[in-house]
mmCIF file of C-alpha atoms in Angstrom:
data_model
loop_
_atom_site.group_PDB
_atom_site.id
_atom_site.type_symbol
_atom_site.label_atom_id
_atom_site.label_comp_id
_atom_site.label_asym_id
_atom_site.label_seq_id
_atom_site.Cartn_x
_atom_site.Cartn_y
_atom_site.Cartn_z
ATOM 1 C CA MET A 138 6.086 6.247 -0.958
ATOM 2 C CA SER A 139 6.118 3.487 -3.543
ATOM 3 C CA ILE A 140 5.239 0.027 -2.404
ATOM 4 C CA GLY A 141 6.854 -2.972 -4.076
ATOM 5 C CA MET A 142 4.677 -5.819 -5.058
ATOM 6 C CA ARG A 143 4.975 -9.281 -6.434
ATOM 7 C CA ARG A 144 3.120 -10.396 -9.503
ATOM 8 C CA ALA A 145 -0.047 -12.419 -9.093
ATOM 9 C CA ALA A 146 -0.025 -14.756 -12.090
ATOM 10 C CA ILE A 147 -3.315 -15.809 -13.600
ATOM 11 C CA VAL A 148 -3.496 -19.509 -14.214
ATOM 12 C CA PRO A 149 -4.877 -20.847 -17.523
ATOM 13 C CA ALA A 150 -8.599 -21.408 -17.663
ATOM 14 C CA THR A 151 -8.085 -25.136 -18.169
ATOM 15 C CA ALA A 152 -6.159 -25.378 -14.914
ATOM 16 C CA LEU A 153 -8.968 -23.572 -13.144
ATOM 17 C CA LEU A 154 -11.483 -26.101 -14.442
ATOM 18 C CA LEU A 155 -9.348 -29.151 -13.661
ATOM 19 C CA GLY A 156 -9.029 -28.641 -9.964
ATOM 20 C CA LEU A 157 -7.638 -25.314 -8.857
ATOM 21 C CA GLY A 158 -8.348 -25.009 -5.135
ATOM 22 C CA THR A 159 -10.479 -22.306 -3.662
ATOM 23 C CA ILE A 160 -8.911 -19.011 -4.621
ATOM 24 C CA GLY A 161 -8.410 -15.657 -2.978
ATOM 25 C CA THR A 162 -10.992 -13.873 -0.497
ATOM 26 C CA ALA A 163 -6.912 -1.581 7.944
ATOM 27 C CA SER A 164 -4.211 -0.278 9.325
ATOM 28 C CA ALA A 165 -2.847 3.264 8.844
ATOM 29 C CA ASP A 166 0.686 1.894 8.519
ATOM 30 C CA GLN A 167 1.890 -0.316 5.652
ATOM 31 C CA ASP A 168 1.697 -3.993 6.491
ATOM 32 C CA ALA A 169 4.293 -6.598 5.660
ATOM 33 C CA PRO A 170 3.316 -8.220 2.315
ATOM 34 C CA GLY A 171 1.821 -11.680 2.403
ATOM 35 C CA SER A 172 3.123 -14.311 0.027
ATOM 36 C CA PHE A 173 1.558 -15.180 -3.303
ATOM 37 C CA THR A 174 3.135 -17.782 -5.555
ATOM 38 C CA SER A 175 2.514 -18.134 -9.286
ATOM 39 C CA GLY A 176 1.361 -21.456 -10.702
ATOM 40 C CA SER A 177 -1.688 -23.598 -11.207
ATOM 41 C CA ASP A 178 -1.148 -25.368 -7.877
ATOM 42 C CA GLN A 179 -1.391 -22.128 -5.898
ATOM 43 C CA ALA A 180 -4.573 -21.904 -3.832
ATOM 44 C CA VAL A 181 -5.638 -18.492 -2.564
ATOM 45 C CA ASN A 182 -7.718 -18.547 0.582
ATOM 46 C CA ASP A 183 -11.046 -16.813 -0.009
ATOM 47 C CA ASP A 184 -12.800 -18.002 3.133
ATOM 48 C CA ILE A 185 -14.925 -15.593 5.069
ATOM 49 C CA VAL A 186 -12.954 -14.034 7.924
ATOM 50 C CA ASP A 187 -15.032 -14.703 11.009
ATOM 51 C CA GLU A 188 -15.401 -12.478 14.052
ATOM 52 C CA ALA A 189 -12.683 -14.281 16.026
ATOM 53 C CA ASP A 190 -10.097 -13.195 13.432
ATOM 54 C CA THR A 191 -11.052 -9.525 13.284
ATOM 55 C CA VAL A 192 -9.591 -6.614 15.245
ATOM 56 C CA GLU A 193 -11.891 -3.749 16.216
ATOM 57 C CA ILE A 194 -10.501 -0.230 15.757
ATOM 58 C CA ASN A 195 -13.010 2.585 16.217
ATOM 59 C CA GLU A 196 -12.793 6.097 14.746
ATOM 60 C CA ARG A 197 -9.452 6.002 12.917
ATOM 61 C CA GLU A 198 -8.777 9.728 12.451
ATOM 62 C CA GLY A 199 -7.574 10.821 9.045
ATOM 63 C CA TRP A 200 -7.740 7.299 7.621
ATOM 64 C CA GLU A 201 -9.296 8.463 4.348
ATOM 65 C CA ASP A 202 -7.406 11.786 4.217
ATOM 66 C CA VAL A 203 -4.206 10.147 2.930
ATOM 67 C CA GLU A 204 -3.582 10.863 -0.759
ATOM 68 C CA GLU A 205 -3.871 8.041 -3.291
ATOM 69 C CA GLU A 206 -0.506 6.274 -3.647
ATOM 70 C CA ASP A 207 1.190 4.635 -6.613
ATOM 71 C CA VAL A 208 2.150 0.973 -6.231
ATOM 72 C CA THR A 209 5.179 0.165 -8.407
ATOM 73 C CA GLN A 210 6.497 -3.170 -9.680
ATOM 74 C CA PRO A 211 10.178 -3.673 -10.651
ATOM 75 C CA PRO A 212 10.746 -5.231 -14.104
ATOM 76 C CA ILE A 213 11.360 -8.991 -14.010
ATOM 77 C CA CYS A 214 12.185 -11.303 -16.929
ATOM 78 C CA SER A 215 10.459 -14.563 -16.103
ATOM 79 C CA GLY A 216 9.181 -15.967 -19.376
ATOM 80 C CA PRO A 217 5.713 -15.805 -20.971
ATOM 81 C CA GLU A 218 3.028 -15.038 -18.447
ATOM 82 C CA THR A 219 -0.131 -13.186 -17.552
ATOM 83 C CA TRP A 220 -0.411 -11.319 -14.283
ATOM 84 C CA ILE A 221 -2.224 -8.632 -12.295
ATOM 85 C CA GLU A 222 -0.606 -5.526 -10.816
ATOM 86 C CA ILE A 223 -2.055 -3.187 -8.200
ATOM 87 C CA LYS A 224 -1.260 0.303 -9.521
ATOM 88 C CA LYS A 225 -2.798 2.641 -6.933
ATOM 89 C CA LYS A 226 -4.289 2.354 -3.445
ATOM 90 C CA LYS A 227 -6.372 4.619 -1.195
ATOM 91 C CA ASN A 228 -7.396 4.100 2.417
ATOM 92 C CA TYR A 229 -11.161 3.564 2.609
ATOM 93 C CA HIS A 230 -13.652 2.655 5.335
ATOM 94 C CA VAL A 231 -15.775 -0.043 3.682
ATOM 95 C CA PRO A 232 -19.262 0.386 5.217
ATOM 96 C CA SER A 233 -21.671 -2.296 6.326
ATOM 97 C CA TRP A 234 -24.823 -0.868 4.787
ATOM 98 C CA TRP A 235 -27.422 -3.138 6.385
ATOM 99 C CA ASN A 236 -29.747 -1.800 9.087
ATOM 100 C CA GLY A 237 -28.376 -1.748 12.619
ATOM 101 C CA THR A 238 -24.890 -0.532 11.703
ATOM 102 C CA LYS A 239 -25.476 3.168 10.967
ATOM 103 C CA TYR A 240 -26.753 5.888 13.331
ATOM 104 C CA LYS A 241 -27.292 9.651 13.579
ATOM 105 C CA ASP A 242 -28.005 11.740 16.679
ATOM 106 C CA GLY A 243 -27.910 15.341 17.905
ATOM 107 C CA PRO A 244 -27.659 18.225 17.858
ATOM 108 C CA GLY A 245 -24.994 17.997 20.571
ATOM 109 C CA GLY A 246 -25.029 15.516 23.407
ATOM 110 C CA THR A 247 -23.698 11.962 23.305
ATOM 111 C CA ILE A 248 -24.210 9.177 20.782
ATOM 112 C CA LYS A 249 -23.969 5.565 21.917
ATOM 113 C CA VAL A 250 -24.173 2.862 19.250
ATOM 114 C CA GLU A 251 -24.108 -0.901 18.908
ATOM 115 C CA VAL A 252 -24.102 -3.348 16.000
ATOM 116 C CA LYS A 253 -27.669 -4.691 16.120
ATOM 117 C CA LYS A 254 -27.527 -7.072 13.162
ATOM 118 C CA SER A 255 -24.773 -9.366 11.901
ATOM 119 C CA GLY A 256 -23.734 -9.610 8.272
ATOM 120 C CA THR A 257 -20.835 -9.831 5.836
ATOM 121 C CA ILE A 258 -18.746 -7.075 4.244
ATOM 122 C CA SER A 259 -17.499 -8.306 0.861
ATOM 123 C CA ALA A 260 -14.910 -7.144 -1.631
ATOM 124 C CA GLU A 261 -16.177 -5.581 -4.860
ATOM 125 C CA VAL A 262 -14.049 -5.923 -8.009
ATOM 126 C CA THR A 263 -14.974 -4.231 -11.291
ATOM 127 C CA GLY A 264 -13.610 -4.757 -14.787
ATOM 128 C CA THR A 265 -13.011 -8.501 -14.651
ATOM 129 C CA ILE A 266 -14.810 -11.819 -14.687
ATOM 130 C CA GLU A 267 -15.755 -13.350 -11.354
ATOM 131 C CA ALA A 268 -13.155 -16.136 -11.653
ATOM 132 C CA GLU A 269 -10.350 -13.537 -11.653
ATOM 133 C CA ALA A 270 -11.659 -11.354 -8.821
ATOM 134 C CA SER A 271 -9.923 -13.558 -6.259
ATOM 135 C CA LEU A 272 -6.621 -13.007 -8.086
ATOM 136 C CA VAL A 273 -7.031 -9.244 -7.768
ATOM 137 C CA ILE A 274 -7.562 -9.796 -4.034
ATOM 138 C CA ALA A 275 -4.477 -12.027 -3.887
ATOM 139 C CA ALA A 276 -2.355 -9.378 -5.630
ATOM 140 C CA ALA A 277 -3.540 -6.754 -3.138
ATOM 141 C CA LYS A 278 -2.797 -9.059 -0.196
ATOM 142 C CA SER A 279 0.744 -9.491 -1.501
ATOM 143 C CA SER A 280 1.490 -5.857 -2.367
ATOM 144 C CA ILE A 281 -0.561 -3.838 0.150
ATOM 145 C CA SER A 282 -1.606 -5.788 3.262
ATOM 146 C CA TYR A 283 -1.949 -9.418 4.295
ATOM 147 C CA LYS A 284 -5.032 -8.345 6.285
ATOM 148 C CA ILE A 285 -7.062 -7.829 3.099
ATOM 149 C CA ALA A 286 -9.839 -10.419 2.708
ATOM 150 C CA GLY A 287 -12.502 -11.363 0.203
ATOM 151 C CA SER A 288 -15.139 -10.964 2.898
ATOM 152 C CA VAL A 289 -15.317 -10.204 6.608
ATOM 153 C CA THR A 290 -18.066 -11.353 8.972
ATOM 154 C CA VAL A 291 -19.521 -8.812 11.412
ATOM 155 C CA SER A 292 -21.342 -10.071 14.507
ATOM 156 C CA THR A 293 -23.660 -8.205 16.860
ATOM 157 C CA GLY A 294 -22.203 -6.153 19.694
ATOM 158 C CA HIS A 295 -19.350 -3.668 19.183
ATOM 159 C CA THR A 296 -20.698 -0.798 21.286
ATOM 160 C CA TYR A 297 -19.151 2.663 21.090
ATOM 161 C CA THR A 298 -19.869 6.060 22.677
ATOM 162 C CA ARG A 299 -18.846 9.481 21.363
ATOM 163 C CA HIS A 300 -19.495 13.096 22.439
ATOM 164 C CA ILE A 301 -21.160 15.276 19.768
ATOM 165 C CA THR A 302 -20.045 18.880 19.324
ATOM 166 C CA ARG A 303 -22.632 21.459 20.382
ATOM 167 C CA ASN A 304 -25.132 22.278 17.602
ATOM 168 C CA LYS A 305 -23.729 19.483 15.436
ATOM 169 C CA TYR A 306 -25.160 16.108 14.425
ATOM 170 C CA GLY A 307 -23.055 13.015 14.973
ATOM 171 C CA HIS A 308 -22.969 10.089 12.533
ATOM 172 C CA MET A 309 -21.692 6.569 13.210
ATOM 173 C CA GLN A 310 -21.075 3.950 10.518
ATOM 174 C CA TYR A 311 -19.674 0.497 11.220
ATOM 175 C CA GLY A 312 -17.417 -1.119 8.660
ATOM 176 C CA SER A 313 -13.961 -2.374 7.729
ATOM 177 C CA TRP A 314 -10.816 -0.257 7.566
ATOM 178 C CA GLY A 315 -9.937 -1.275 4.026
ATOM 179 C CA TYR A 316 -8.765 0.074 0.682
ATOM 180 C CA LYS A 317 -9.836 1.207 -2.769
ATOM 181 C CA VAL A 318 -7.381 0.106 -5.450
ATOM 182 C CA LYS A 319 -6.809 0.368 -9.196
ATOM 183 C CA TRP A 320 -5.511 -2.788 -10.870
ATOM 184 C CA GLU A 321 -4.234 -3.749 -14.330
ATOM 185 C CA LYS A 322 -3.834 -7.110 -16.051
ATOM 186 C CA TYR A 323 -0.860 -7.695 -18.368
ATOM 187 C CA ARG A 324 0.328 -10.371 -20.795
ATOM 188 C CA ARG A 325 3.877 -10.888 -22.027
ATOM 189 C CA LYS A 326 5.200 -13.416 -24.552
ATOM 190 C CA GLY A 327 8.600 -14.819 -25.503
ATOM 191 C CA ASP A 328 11.356 -14.704 -22.870
ATOM 192 C CA GLY A 329 9.338 -12.355 -20.664
ATOM 193 C CA CYS A 330 11.773 -9.459 -21.083
ATOM 194 C CA GLY A 331 9.810 -7.699 -23.817
ATOM 195 C CA ARG A 332 7.075 -5.117 -23.562
ATOM 196 C CA ALA A 333 3.988 -6.280 -21.689
ATOM 197 C CA LYS A 334 0.532 -5.720 -23.187
ATOM 198 C CA LEU A 335 -2.243 -4.261 -21.042
ATOM 199 C CA ILE A 336 -5.287 -6.488 -21.563
ATOM 200 C CA ASP A 337 -7.665 -5.491 -18.756
ATOM 201 C CA SER A 338 -8.066 -3.042 -15.869
ATOM 202 C CA GLY A 339 -10.510 -2.058 -13.175
ATOM 203 C CA THR A 340 -11.023 -1.022 -9.574
ATOM 204 C CA ALA A 341 -11.717 -2.843 -6.334
ATOM 205 C CA THR A 342 -13.023 -2.044 -2.874
ATOM 206 C CA LEU A 343 -11.348 -4.402 -0.409
ATOM 207 C CA PRO A 344 -12.164 -4.965 3.288
ATOM 208 C CA THR A 345 -9.592 -6.060 5.871
ATOM 209 C CA LYS A 346 -9.749 -7.964 9.152
ATOM 210 C CA GLU A 347 -9.821 -4.655 11.053
ATOM 211 C CA THR A 348 -13.349 -3.365 11.676
ATOM 212 C CA GLY A 349 -14.841 -0.508 13.694
ATOM 213 C CA TRP A 350 -16.977 2.601 13.878
ATOM 214 C CA LYS A 351 -16.321 5.646 11.691
ATOM 215 C CA TYR A 352 -17.552 8.947 13.205
ATOM 216 C CA TRP A 353 -18.217 12.302 11.510
ATOM 217 C CA GLU A 354 -20.323 15.411 12.119
ATOM 218 C CA THR A 355 -22.628 17.572 10.026
ATOM 219 C CA SER A 356 -24.593 20.776 10.561
ATOM 220 C CA SER A 357 -27.959 19.157 9.856
#
């Protein structure tokens, strides 16, 4: 199902240098879009989401089995502008790769895990300069989920227990129930009703405020 999105306009570089505020830092269902307003006075919150703001959801079955979806944007004539569009999204468990957040046990039996070391899960944006990465995040927050963040803090704790199938090995990985997206940057001149020119594109891995353990099994 297509998901409508609003444009995330990229402010001129001079406006960024002259005082633009700090700019831009999962759920199986689609979330209501957050708001993102064009203009040089728009500040996108890119603060780290601390533990008090996160929701823990362990072992979300089938989260990454959903097919990649198109994200469409209706045509709008709004004058000359440059903006970013999120074109595709895919559910993705963004892992916390540091020690103390990944475990393996078996064969069979029970695996009990706990986050032993705190850290931060951060968004990764490719294909753009660092100054524009926060605008990709802002576009995703507007068109996909307001829970998307530039980074999410993980604290110690978060215990979880799971039975392992006989003769199988159980794996546990802590992380954020986030997304992988494909984004494109466009520029349009004149009255804004003409053909837009694609000027950049890339991908991004984006965490959300929902964190938890992902479980899977292997034969060895």
